[in-house]
mmCIF file of C-alpha atoms and ligand atoms in Angstrom:
data_model
loop_
_atom_site.group_PDB
_atom_site.id
_atom_site.type_symbol
_atom_site.label_atom_id
_atom_site.label_comp_id
_atom_site.label_asym_id
_atom_site.label_seq_id
_atom_site.Cartn_x
_atom_site.Cartn_y
_atom_site.Cartn_z
ATOM 1 C CA MET A 27 -1.153 19.939 -3.063
ATOM 2 C CA ASN A 28 -0.907 17.995 -6.348
ATOM 3 C CA ARG A 29 -1.472 20.655 -8.962
ATOM 4 C CA LYS A 30 -4.335 18.734 -10.432
ATOM 5 C CA SER A 31 -6.284 18.466 -7.152
ATOM 6 C CA THR A 32 -9.933 19.318 -7.583
ATOM 7 C CA ILE A 33 -10.943 19.511 -3.885
ATOM 8 C CA THR A 34 -10.210 21.713 -0.882
ATOM 9 C CA LYS A 35 -9.220 20.605 2.604
ATOM 10 C CA GLU A 36 -12.547 21.728 4.117
ATOM 11 C CA GLN A 37 -14.412 19.594 1.524
ATOM 12 C CA ILE A 38 -12.296 16.644 2.307
ATOM 13 C CA ARG A 39 -13.143 17.002 6.025
ATOM 14 C CA ARG A 40 -16.835 17.290 5.197
ATOM 15 C CA TRP A 41 -16.892 14.247 2.981
ATOM 16 C CA LEU A 42 -15.083 12.203 5.619
ATOM 17 C CA ARG A 43 -17.902 13.003 8.124
ATOM 18 C CA GLU A 44 -20.653 12.399 5.527
ATOM 19 C CA THR A 45 -22.925 9.434 6.161
ATOM 20 C CA ASP A 46 -25.691 9.857 3.735
ATOM 21 C CA TRP A 47 -25.360 7.245 1.035
ATOM 22 C CA ARG A 48 -27.043 9.205 -1.655
ATOM 23 C CA ARG A 49 -24.685 12.063 -1.302
ATOM 24 C CA LEU A 50 -21.759 9.745 -0.973
ATOM 25 C CA ASP A 51 -22.728 8.198 -4.329
ATOM 26 C CA THR A 52 -21.991 11.533 -5.946
ATOM 27 C CA LEU A 53 -18.511 11.459 -4.399
ATOM 28 C CA PHE A 54 -17.801 7.952 -5.596
ATOM 29 C CA GLY A 55 -19.183 8.792 -9.040
ATOM 30 C CA ARG A 56 -16.999 11.861 -9.256
ATOM 31 C CA ALA A 57 -13.867 9.952 -8.137
ATOM 32 C CA ASP A 58 -14.691 7.244 -10.711
ATOM 33 C CA ARG A 59 -14.842 9.773 -13.564
ATOM 34 C CA VAL A 60 -11.612 11.459 -12.493
ATOM 35 C CA ARG A 61 -9.993 8.027 -12.378
ATOM 36 C CA ARG A 62 -11.193 7.298 -15.960
ATOM 37 C CA ASP A 63 -10.159 10.629 -17.296
ATOM 38 C CA HIS A 64 -6.641 10.531 -15.838
ATOM 39 C CA VAL A 65 -5.593 6.872 -15.561
ATOM 40 C CA GLY A 66 -8.071 5.249 -17.876
ATOM 41 C CA ASP A 67 -10.035 1.969 -17.654
ATOM 42 C CA GLU A 68 -7.075 -0.380 -17.278
ATOM 43 C CA VAL A 69 -6.736 -2.166 -13.990
ATOM 44 C CA HIS A 70 -3.053 -2.939 -13.415
ATOM 45 C CA LEU A 71 -2.255 -6.209 -11.661
ATOM 46 C CA ARG A 72 0.892 -6.403 -9.498
ATOM 47 C CA GLY A 73 2.038 -9.804 -8.291
ATOM 48 C CA LEU A 74 2.791 -9.486 -4.610
ATOM 49 C CA VAL A 75 5.592 -11.712 -3.255
ATOM 50 C CA GLU A 76 6.151 -11.595 0.486
ATOM 51 C CA ILE A 77 9.831 -12.425 0.540
ATOM 52 C CA SER A 78 10.510 -12.421 4.319
ATOM 53 C CA SER A 79 8.474 -12.267 7.473
ATOM 54 C CA HIS A 80 11.451 -11.402 9.642
ATOM 55 C CA CYS A 81 11.257 -7.991 11.173
ATOM 56 C CA GLN A 82 13.435 -6.120 13.558
ATOM 57 C CA ARG A 83 10.868 -3.433 14.315
ATOM 58 C CA ASP A 84 8.117 -3.515 16.907
ATOM 59 C CA CYS A 85 5.261 -1.433 15.376
ATOM 60 C CA LEU A 86 2.450 -1.736 17.828
ATOM 61 C CA TYR A 87 -0.192 -2.723 15.189
ATOM 62 C CA CYS A 88 1.644 -5.193 12.983
ATOM 63 C CA GLY A 89 1.634 -8.963 13.346
ATOM 64 C CA LEU A 90 5.133 -9.223 12.034
ATOM 65 C CA ARG A 91 6.596 -7.165 14.947
ATOM 66 C CA ARG A 92 9.633 -8.735 16.463
ATOM 67 C CA GLN A 93 8.050 -9.356 19.829
ATOM 68 C CA ASN A 94 5.341 -11.549 18.354
ATOM 69 C CA ARG A 95 7.115 -14.839 19.112
ATOM 70 C CA ILE A 96 4.130 -16.933 18.084
ATOM 71 C CA LEU A 97 4.837 -16.259 14.443
ATOM 72 C CA SER A 98 7.396 -18.528 12.805
ATOM 73 C CA ARG A 99 9.468 -16.734 10.258
ATOM 74 C CA TYR A 100 10.729 -17.416 6.808
ATOM 75 C CA ARG A 101 12.855 -15.881 4.124
ATOM 76 C CA LEU A 102 12.471 -16.914 0.502
ATOM 77 C CA SER A 103 15.517 -17.962 -1.497
ATOM 78 C CA ALA A 104 16.478 -16.227 -4.686
ATOM 79 C CA GLU A 105 15.270 -19.191 -6.702
ATOM 80 C CA GLN A 106 11.883 -19.138 -4.908
ATOM 81 C CA ILE A 107 11.476 -15.412 -5.685
ATOM 82 C CA LEU A 108 12.337 -15.911 -9.378
ATOM 83 C CA ALA A 109 9.828 -18.794 -9.550
ATOM 84 C CA CYS A 110 7.109 -16.416 -8.203
ATOM 85 C CA ALA A 111 8.163 -13.838 -10.798
ATOM 86 C CA ARG A 112 7.709 -16.468 -13.551
ATOM 87 C CA ARG A 113 4.174 -16.981 -12.335
ATOM 88 C CA ALA A 114 3.585 -13.251 -12.594
ATOM 89 C CA VAL A 115 4.778 -13.464 -16.250
ATOM 90 C CA HIS A 116 2.559 -16.544 -16.831
ATOM 91 C CA TYR A 117 -0.521 -14.626 -15.616
ATOM 92 C CA GLY A 118 0.383 -11.600 -17.835
ATOM 93 C CA TYR A 119 1.167 -9.266 -14.946
ATOM 94 C CA GLY A 120 3.500 -6.329 -15.679
ATOM 95 C CA THR A 121 4.929 -5.914 -12.198
ATOM 96 C CA VAL A 122 6.217 -7.908 -9.294
ATOM 97 C CA VAL A 123 6.194 -6.389 -5.812
ATOM 98 C CA LEU A 124 8.830 -7.716 -3.393
ATOM 99 C CA GLN A 125 7.649 -7.021 0.190
ATOM 100 C CA SER A 126 9.040 -7.969 3.599
ATOM 101 C CA GLY A 127 9.236 -7.026 7.226
ATOM 102 C CA GLU A 128 12.244 -4.793 7.988
ATOM 103 C CA ASP A 129 14.814 -7.531 7.700
ATOM 104 C CA SER A 130 18.554 -6.809 7.832
ATOM 105 C CA GLY A 131 19.013 -10.470 6.775
ATOM 106 C CA ILE A 132 18.065 -9.218 3.322
ATOM 107 C CA ARG A 133 21.600 -8.068 2.454
ATOM 108 C CA ARG A 134 22.146 -5.294 -0.023
ATOM 109 C CA GLU A 135 24.380 -7.398 -2.330
ATOM 110 C CA TRP A 136 22.034 -10.414 -2.225
ATOM 111 C CA LEU A 137 18.961 -8.440 -3.233
ATOM 112 C CA THR A 138 20.877 -6.491 -5.819
ATOM 113 C CA GLU A 139 21.648 -9.826 -7.535
ATOM 114 C CA VAL A 140 18.047 -10.974 -7.281
ATOM 115 C CA ILE A 141 16.865 -7.704 -8.924
ATOM 116 C CA ARG A 142 19.476 -8.073 -11.663
ATOM 117 C CA GLN A 143 18.299 -11.602 -12.354
ATOM 118 C CA LEU A 144 14.623 -10.588 -12.407
ATOM 119 C CA LYS A 145 15.398 -7.847 -14.865
ATOM 120 C CA ARG A 146 17.461 -10.138 -17.010
ATOM 121 C CA GLN A 147 14.937 -13.017 -17.128
ATOM 122 C CA THR A 148 11.675 -11.072 -17.339
ATOM 123 C CA HIS A 149 10.287 -7.741 -18.585
ATOM 124 C CA LEU A 150 8.635 -7.107 -15.236
ATOM 125 C CA ALA A 151 8.692 -3.791 -13.479
ATOM 126 C CA VAL A 152 10.065 -4.337 -9.964
ATOM 127 C CA THR A 153 8.537 -2.679 -6.924
ATOM 128 C CA LEU A 154 10.220 -2.924 -3.484
ATOM 129 C CA SER A 155 8.428 -2.545 -0.174
ATOM 130 C CA LEU A 156 11.027 -3.421 2.427
ATOM 131 C CA GLY A 157 10.640 -0.755 5.028
ATOM 132 C CA GLU A 158 13.172 1.866 6.027
ATOM 133 C CA ARG A 159 16.570 1.054 4.535
ATOM 134 C CA ASP A 160 19.839 2.915 4.182
ATOM 135 C CA ARG A 161 20.275 5.260 1.207
ATOM 136 C CA ALA A 162 23.157 3.098 0.016
ATOM 137 C CA ASP A 163 20.775 0.034 -0.159
ATOM 138 C CA LEU A 164 18.125 2.037 -1.929
ATOM 139 C CA ALA A 165 20.639 3.455 -4.388
ATOM 140 C CA ALA A 166 22.158 -0.022 -5.169
ATOM 141 C CA TRP A 167 18.724 -1.554 -5.771
ATOM 142 C CA ARG A 168 17.640 1.278 -7.971
ATOM 143 C CA HIS A 169 20.885 0.932 -9.916
ATOM 144 C CA ALA A 170 20.278 -2.777 -10.353
ATOM 145 C CA GLY A 171 16.965 -1.977 -11.996
ATOM 146 C CA ALA A 172 14.329 -1.619 -9.292
ATOM 147 C CA ASP A 173 11.601 0.727 -10.602
ATOM 148 C CA ARG A 174 9.367 1.521 -7.655
ATOM 149 C CA TYR A 175 9.330 1.756 -3.823
ATOM 150 C CA LEU A 176 6.472 1.661 -1.460
ATOM 151 C CA LEU A 177 6.826 3.133 2.068
ATOM 152 C CA ARG A 178 3.722 4.174 3.870
ATOM 153 C CA PHE A 179 4.030 6.951 6.381
ATOM 154 C CA GLU A 180 1.024 5.431 8.219
ATOM 155 C CA THR A 181 -0.121 8.753 9.723
ATOM 156 C CA ALA A 182 1.165 12.344 9.341
ATOM 157 C CA ASN A 183 0.239 13.136 12.962
ATOM 158 C CA ALA A 184 3.700 12.951 14.577
ATOM 159 C CA HIS A 185 2.240 12.350 18.050
ATOM 160 C CA LEU A 186 0.059 9.396 16.832
ATOM 161 C CA TYR A 187 2.962 8.080 14.741
ATOM 162 C CA ASN A 188 5.168 8.038 17.838
ATOM 163 C CA ARG A 189 2.541 6.306 19.912
ATOM 164 C CA ILE A 190 2.411 3.327 17.566
ATOM 165 C CA HIS A 191 6.061 3.110 16.563
ATOM 166 C CA PRO A 192 8.771 2.589 19.240
ATOM 167 C CA PRO A 193 11.511 5.238 19.102
ATOM 168 C CA ARG A 194 14.538 4.741 16.926
ATOM 169 C CA ARG A 195 18.064 5.951 17.269
ATOM 170 C CA PRO A 196 17.986 9.748 17.107
ATOM 171 C CA GLY A 197 19.317 11.328 13.867
ATOM 172 C CA LEU A 198 18.009 8.590 11.551
ATOM 173 C CA PRO A 199 16.020 9.843 8.554
ATOM 174 C CA ASP A 200 12.243 9.640 9.158
ATOM 175 C CA ARG A 201 9.809 8.281 6.531
ATOM 176 C CA PHE A 202 9.235 11.641 4.933
ATOM 177 C CA ASP A 203 13.070 12.024 4.509
ATOM 178 C CA LEU A 204 13.153 8.561 2.914
ATOM 179 C CA LEU A 205 10.364 9.380 0.547
ATOM 180 C CA ARG A 206 12.409 12.380 -0.647
ATOM 181 C CA THR A 207 15.524 10.173 -0.955
ATOM 182 C CA LEU A 208 13.596 7.639 -3.072
ATOM 183 C CA ARG A 209 12.393 10.389 -5.315
ATOM 184 C CA GLN A 210 15.885 11.747 -5.761
ATOM 185 C CA LEU A 211 17.108 8.276 -6.719
ATOM 186 C CA GLY A 212 14.525 8.197 -9.585
ATOM 187 C CA TYR A 213 12.218 5.683 -8.080
ATOM 188 C CA GLU A 214 8.474 5.822 -8.766
ATOM 189 C CA VAL A 215 7.398 6.501 -5.187
ATOM 190 C CA GLY A 216 4.388 5.222 -3.230
ATOM 191 C CA SER A 217 3.162 5.794 0.231
ATOM 192 C CA GLY A 218 0.029 5.417 2.214
ATOM 193 C CA VAL A 219 -1.700 5.260 5.592
ATOM 194 C CA MET A 220 -3.999 3.053 7.558
ATOM 195 C CA VAL A 221 -7.616 4.176 8.000
ATOM 196 C CA GLY A 222 -9.046 4.033 11.531
ATOM 197 C CA ILE A 223 -5.913 3.726 13.666
ATOM 198 C CA PRO A 224 -7.060 3.989 17.261
ATOM 199 C CA GLY A 225 -6.648 7.673 18.189
ATOM 200 C CA GLN A 226 -6.787 8.885 14.513
ATOM 201 C CA THR A 227 -9.323 11.706 14.066
ATOM 202 C CA ILE A 228 -11.135 12.922 10.945
ATOM 203 C CA ASP A 229 -8.787 15.977 10.922
ATOM 204 C CA ASP A 230 -5.756 13.674 10.983
ATOM 205 C CA LEU A 231 -7.019 11.651 8.046
ATOM 206 C CA ALA A 232 -7.825 14.823 6.100
ATOM 207 C CA ASP A 233 -4.280 15.992 6.817
ATOM 208 C CA ASP A 234 -2.924 12.659 5.459
ATOM 209 C CA ILE A 235 -4.923 12.972 2.245
ATOM 210 C CA GLU A 236 -3.630 16.560 1.872
ATOM 211 C CA TRP A 237 -0.016 15.232 2.446
ATOM 212 C CA PHE A 238 -0.323 12.793 -0.399
ATOM 213 C CA GLY A 239 -0.874 15.723 -2.748
ATOM 214 C CA ARG A 240 1.952 17.756 -1.131
ATOM 215 C CA LEU A 241 4.404 14.880 -1.441
ATOM 216 C CA ASP A 242 3.406 14.627 -5.104
ATOM 217 C CA LEU A 243 3.268 10.886 -4.865
ATOM 218 C CA ASP A 244 3.031 8.440 -7.762
ATOM 219 C CA MET A 245 1.238 5.682 -5.893
ATOM 220 C CA ILE A 246 -0.972 5.800 -2.799
ATOM 221 C CA GLY A 247 -2.195 2.737 -0.926
ATOM 222 C CA LEU A 248 -4.553 2.757 1.957
ATOM 223 C CA GLY A 249 -6.515 0.132 3.885
ATOM 224 C CA PRO A 250 -8.396 -0.125 7.083
ATOM 225 C CA PHE A 251 -6.596 -0.727 10.365
ATOM 226 C CA LEU A 252 -7.338 -4.328 11.352
ATOM 227 C CA ALA A 253 -6.817 -5.344 14.969
ATOM 228 C CA HIS A 254 -4.290 -8.157 15.376
ATOM 229 C CA PRO A 255 -4.755 -10.034 18.755
ATOM 230 C CA HIS A 256 -1.020 -10.561 19.232
ATOM 231 C CA THR A 257 -0.158 -6.865 19.101
ATOM 232 C CA PRO A 258 -0.500 -4.158 21.769
ATOM 233 C CA LEU A 259 -2.662 -1.927 19.619
ATOM 234 C CA GLY A 260 -4.931 -4.901 18.597
ATOM 235 C CA GLN A 261 -5.392 -5.785 22.296
ATOM 236 C CA GLU A 262 -6.075 -2.095 23.161
ATOM 237 C CA TYR A 263 -8.707 -1.994 20.402
ATOM 238 C CA ALA A 264 -10.429 -5.165 21.668
ATOM 239 C CA GLU A 265 -10.509 -3.832 25.182
ATOM 240 C CA ALA A 266 -11.902 -0.436 24.157
ATOM 241 C CA SER A 267 -14.731 -1.996 22.036
ATOM 242 C CA ASP A 268 -17.277 -1.990 24.857
ATOM 243 C CA ARG A 269 -16.645 1.751 25.635
ATOM 244 C CA PRO A 270 -18.360 4.533 23.712
ATOM 245 C CA ALA A 271 -16.190 5.670 20.766
ATOM 246 C CA ASP A 272 -14.793 9.187 20.633
ATOM 247 C CA PRO A 273 -16.947 10.965 18.021
ATOM 248 C CA ARG A 274 -13.797 12.320 16.296
ATOM 249 C CA GLN A 275 -12.288 8.811 15.885
ATOM 250 C CA VAL A 276 -12.023 7.609 12.232
ATOM 251 C CA ALA A 277 -13.890 4.330 11.812
ATOM 252 C CA ASN A 278 -11.794 1.439 10.474
ATOM 253 C CA SER A 279 -14.670 0.533 8.265
ATOM 254 C CA GLU A 280 -15.239 -0.368 4.705
ATOM 255 C CA LEU A 281 -17.236 2.838 4.013
ATOM 256 C CA MET A 282 -14.588 5.111 5.534
ATOM 257 C CA THR A 283 -11.944 3.367 3.395
ATOM 258 C CA TYR A 284 -14.032 3.905 0.170
ATOM 259 C CA LYS A 285 -14.424 7.581 1.091
ATOM 260 C CA ALA A 286 -10.648 7.930 1.663
ATOM 261 C CA ILE A 287 -9.855 6.176 -1.628
ATOM 262 C CA ALA A 288 -12.334 8.524 -3.502
ATOM 263 C CA LEU A 289 -10.834 11.604 -1.901
ATOM 264 C CA VAL A 290 -7.281 10.514 -2.655
ATOM 265 C CA ARG A 291 -8.275 10.130 -6.300
ATOM 266 C CA LEU A 292 -9.546 13.726 -6.226
ATOM 267 C CA VAL A 293 -6.402 15.018 -4.668
ATOM 268 C CA CYS A 294 -4.024 12.929 -6.849
ATOM 269 C CA PRO A 295 -5.850 12.366 -10.172
ATOM 270 C CA ASP A 296 -3.053 10.681 -12.092
ATOM 271 C CA ALA A 297 -1.551 8.530 -9.313
ATOM 272 C CA ASN A 298 -1.921 4.767 -9.184
ATOM 273 C CA ILE A 299 -4.146 3.705 -6.279
ATOM 274 C CA PRO A 300 -4.606 0.114 -5.346
ATOM 275 C CA SER A 301 -7.757 -1.515 -4.005
ATOM 276 C CA THR A 302 -5.919 -3.220 -1.110
ATOM 277 C CA THR A 303 -5.929 -6.681 0.430
ATOM 278 C CA ALA A 304 -6.865 -5.119 3.803
ATOM 279 C CA LEU A 305 -10.078 -3.785 2.226
ATOM 280 C CA ALA A 306 -10.729 -7.184 0.658
ATOM 281 C CA SER A 307 -10.184 -8.725 4.131
ATOM 282 C CA LEU A 308 -13.167 -6.612 5.474
ATOM 283 C CA ASN A 309 -15.294 -7.587 2.542
ATOM 284 C CA PRO A 310 -14.029 -10.724 0.741
ATOM 285 C CA GLN A 311 -17.029 -10.876 -1.561
ATOM 286 C CA ASN A 312 -16.604 -7.610 -3.367
ATOM 287 C CA GLY A 313 -14.394 -5.202 -1.388
ATOM 288 C CA ARG A 314 -11.819 -5.094 -4.155
ATOM 289 C CA GLU A 315 -14.394 -4.339 -6.888
ATOM 290 C CA GLU A 316 -16.018 -1.613 -4.779
ATOM 291 C CA GLY A 317 -12.536 -0.027 -4.312
ATOM 292 C CA LEU A 318 -12.104 -0.063 -8.119
ATOM 293 C CA ARG A 319 -15.522 1.608 -8.450
ATOM 294 C CA CYS A 320 -14.637 4.600 -6.201
ATOM 295 C CA GLY A 321 -11.290 5.652 -7.502
ATOM 296 C CA ALA A 322 -8.773 2.782 -7.402
ATOM 297 C CA ASN A 323 -7.069 1.357 -10.508
ATOM 298 C CA VAL A 324 -4.670 -1.347 -9.252
ATOM 299 C CA ILE A 325 -4.950 -4.764 -7.614
ATOM 300 C CA MET A 326 -2.106 -6.716 -6.080
ATOM 301 C CA PRO A 327 -2.852 -10.454 -6.355
ATOM 302 C CA ASN A 328 -0.821 -12.427 -3.883
ATOM 303 C CA LEU A 329 1.818 -14.769 -5.403
ATOM 304 C CA THR A 330 3.563 -15.787 -2.208
ATOM 305 C CA PRO A 331 3.778 -19.585 -2.164
ATOM 306 C CA PRO A 332 0.618 -20.673 -0.295
ATOM 307 C CA ALA A 333 2.701 -22.635 2.277
ATOM 308 C CA TYR A 334 4.192 -19.368 3.635
ATOM 309 C CA ARG A 335 1.145 -17.169 3.659
ATOM 310 C CA ARG A 336 0.092 -17.866 7.192
ATOM 311 C CA GLN A 337 3.493 -16.784 8.300
ATOM 312 C CA TYR A 338 3.016 -13.329 6.849
ATOM 313 C CA GLU A 339 0.077 -12.391 8.974
ATOM 314 C CA ILE A 340 0.333 -8.621 9.261
ATOM 315 C CA TYR A 341 -3.311 -8.682 10.405
ATOM 316 C CA PRO A 342 -5.736 -11.650 10.878
ATOM 317 C CA ALA A 343 -8.015 -13.103 8.221
ATOM 318 C CA LYS A 344 -6.049 -11.732 5.389
ATOM 319 C CA ALA A 345 -8.133 -12.184 2.278
ATOM 320 C CA CYS A 346 -5.276 -13.922 0.388
ATOM 321 C CA LEU A 347 -5.274 -16.936 2.770
ATOM 322 C CA GLN A 348 -8.391 -18.204 0.872
ATOM 323 C CA GLU A 349 -7.038 -17.289 -2.638
ATOM 324 C CA GLU A 350 -5.298 -20.012 -4.633
ATOM 325 C CA PRO A 351 -3.254 -18.011 -7.225
ATOM 326 C CA GLY A 352 -4.485 -19.699 -10.443
ATOM 327 C CA ARG A 353 -8.163 -19.638 -9.607
ATOM 328 C CA PHE A 354 -7.997 -16.176 -8.051
ATOM 329 C CA ASP A 355 -6.368 -14.855 -11.227
ATOM 330 C CA GLN A 356 -9.151 -16.215 -13.392
ATOM 331 C CA GLN A 357 -11.925 -14.893 -11.208
ATOM 332 C CA LEU A 358 -10.223 -11.523 -10.905
ATOM 333 C CA LYS A 359 -9.973 -11.073 -14.606
ATOM 334 C CA GLN A 360 -13.712 -11.954 -15.058
ATOM 335 C CA ARG A 361 -14.639 -9.468 -12.323
ATOM 336 C CA ILE A 362 -12.615 -6.699 -13.930
ATOM 337 C CA ALA A 363 -14.347 -7.383 -17.257
ATOM 338 C CA ALA A 364 -17.736 -7.433 -15.510
ATOM 339 C CA LEU A 365 -16.978 -3.901 -14.189
ATOM 340 C CA GLY A 366 -16.503 -2.730 -17.805
ATOM 341 C CA ARG A 367 -12.779 -2.330 -17.275
ATOM 342 C CA ARG A 368 -9.764 -3.908 -18.874
ATOM 343 C CA VAL A 369 -6.706 -5.685 -17.457
ATOM 344 C CA GLY A 370 -3.658 -3.396 -17.880
ATOM 345 C CA VAL A 371 -0.796 -4.468 -20.165
ATOM 346 C CA GLY A 372 2.808 -3.594 -19.699
ATOM 347 C CA PRO A 373 4.483 -2.136 -16.615
ATOM 348 C CA GLY A 374 1.677 0.296 -15.858
ATOM 349 C CA ALA A 375 3.654 3.194 -14.418
ATOM 350 C CA ALA A 376 1.567 6.024 -13.010
ATOM 351 C CA PRO A 377 0.953 8.794 -15.554
ATOM 352 C CA HIS A 378 1.970 11.061 -12.721
ATOM 353 C CA TYR A 379 5.412 9.576 -12.701
ATOM 354 C CA LEU A 380 5.910 9.592 -16.415
ATOM 355 C CA GLU A 381 4.903 13.275 -16.600
ATOM 356 C CA ARG A 382 7.150 14.432 -13.743
ATOM 357 C CA ARG A 383 10.105 12.463 -15.176
ATOM 358 C CA LYS A 384 9.586 14.158 -18.540
ATOM 359 C CA ALA A 385 9.684 17.512 -16.774
ATOM 360 C CA GLU A 386 12.833 16.550 -14.730
ATOM 361 C CA VAL A 387 14.897 15.033 -17.542
ATOM 362 C CA PRO A 388 14.490 17.273 -20.548
ATOM 363 C CA SER A 389 15.118 15.195 -23.673
HETATM 364 N N1 5AD B 16 -4.055 -3.513 9.977
HETATM 365 C C1 5AD B 16 -3.959 -2.974 8.711
HETATM 366 N N2 5AD B 16 -2.867 -2.707 8.035
HETATM 367 C C2 5AD B 16 -1.697 -2.985 8.578
HETATM 368 N N3 5AD B 16 -0.421 -2.837 8.178
HETATM 369 C C3 5AD B 16 0.408 -3.315 9.125
HETATM 370 N N4 5AD B 16 -0.370 -3.811 10.194
HETATM 371 C C4 5AD B 16 -1.651 -3.629 9.883
HETATM 372 C C5 5AD B 16 -2.881 -3.855 10.543
HETATM 373 N N5 5AD B 16 -2.905 -4.442 11.753
HETATM 374 C C6 5AD B 16 -0.115 -2.195 6.914
HETATM 375 C C7 5AD B 16 0.843 -0.987 7.209
HETATM 376 C C8 5AD B 16 2.098 -1.360 6.471
HETATM 377 C C9 5AD B 16 1.503 -2.269 5.398
HETATM 378 C C10 5AD B 16 2.551 -3.232 4.737
HETATM 379 O O1 5AD B 16 0.571 -3.017 6.030
HETATM 380 O O2 5AD B 16 0.256 0.205 6.660
HETATM 381 O O3 5AD B 16 2.778 -0.280 5.890
#
C-alpha cells in the first residue's frame, strides 16, 4: 500500500457496497479533506490532444478497436499537434496530454521530434498516453523531454483482463511490467481502471484500488465502463440488460465511480486524480464537479480539433463532443471558482512524484 494510505482493504470493500447516501457523504467529505491536505485546492488542467485514432489492438470494449471498420481513422500532423499545444498555452494550461490508439504508425523518431519541438516552443509538461510501446520508444521519448505516461491496467483480475483483451504474442511485457519500466525511466507514472466492466466484482474493484497503492502510482484515472454498440462487450452488455444482474457485479454508475474516486484518494493521498470525461459523459451537467468534490484534483479539457472528435469515439456520447474548447474553458474556470477551488498554475506534478524523486535522487 501507499505508505500514507488511511484505509484498510475490508473498509474499501464495505464502502463499495454502501448505498446509504448519508453515510456516503461522510466518505466523500473525508476524501475531500484528504485531497485538500495533500494536494491542495488547485485544480490542474491538462489539455488532451487525441493524436491518432488508429489502433492495432482489439480490446473488446473500446470503440477504437481495429475490427471496428465503421470508424474512419485519422492521425494528426506534427504541425496540428503543435497548434493544439499553443491553444493549451493560450488557456494557461500547464500540461498537454498526447493520447492515441496503439498505433505503430506513430514512429519513434517522428514523435521524438514532436516532443522536442513541444519542449522547445512551450513550457508545457508533456504527458503521453499511447498504449503499450517498446522500452526503446519509451526511453527515447523520455529522453526527448516527455514528463509523464498514462497506461491503465484496466483490471487487476488476470482472468477478467484476458477475457476483454485478445491474447498477445507470449513473452511480451504485460502492463504491470511496463508500469515498472516507466518508473525506471523516470516518468511520472499514471494508471487506472474502468468501473463496472461486465464480470467485475466488488472484490475485484477493491483489489484494483489496493493495487494503486502497491504500485505507488503518481496519477490514477478511473471512469465508468460505457457500452459501445460496435464492440463485442458493448453488445454483450446490451443483451444482458434484461436479465437480473449478479449481485456481486460492480455497477458502471456515477455513484460507484464517485465511491471509487474517494477511496483511491484515501489510499493514495498525494497522487493526482482526474475527474474523467467518462464520468462527465454519464452526467454532463455536473459530473466533473462532483468528481472534484469527492477526491479528484485534475480535469482534462479536450483540445483535439473538433472536426476529428467523432473519429475518436472510445465510447458513445463522449462529453467532449458538445464542448467547444473556448467556451468550455471559460465555463470550467467559473465552475472551479464556484467550488471554492483555484485553477492550478505551472506543470502541476503530483506531490507524490516530487517526493519520491527527492528520495531516489539525493541532491
Ligand atoms: N468505456 C469506458 N472507458 C473506456 N476506455 C476504453 N473504452 C472504454 C469504454 N467503452 C478507457 C480505457 C482506456 C482509456 C483511454 O479509455 O480505460 O485505458
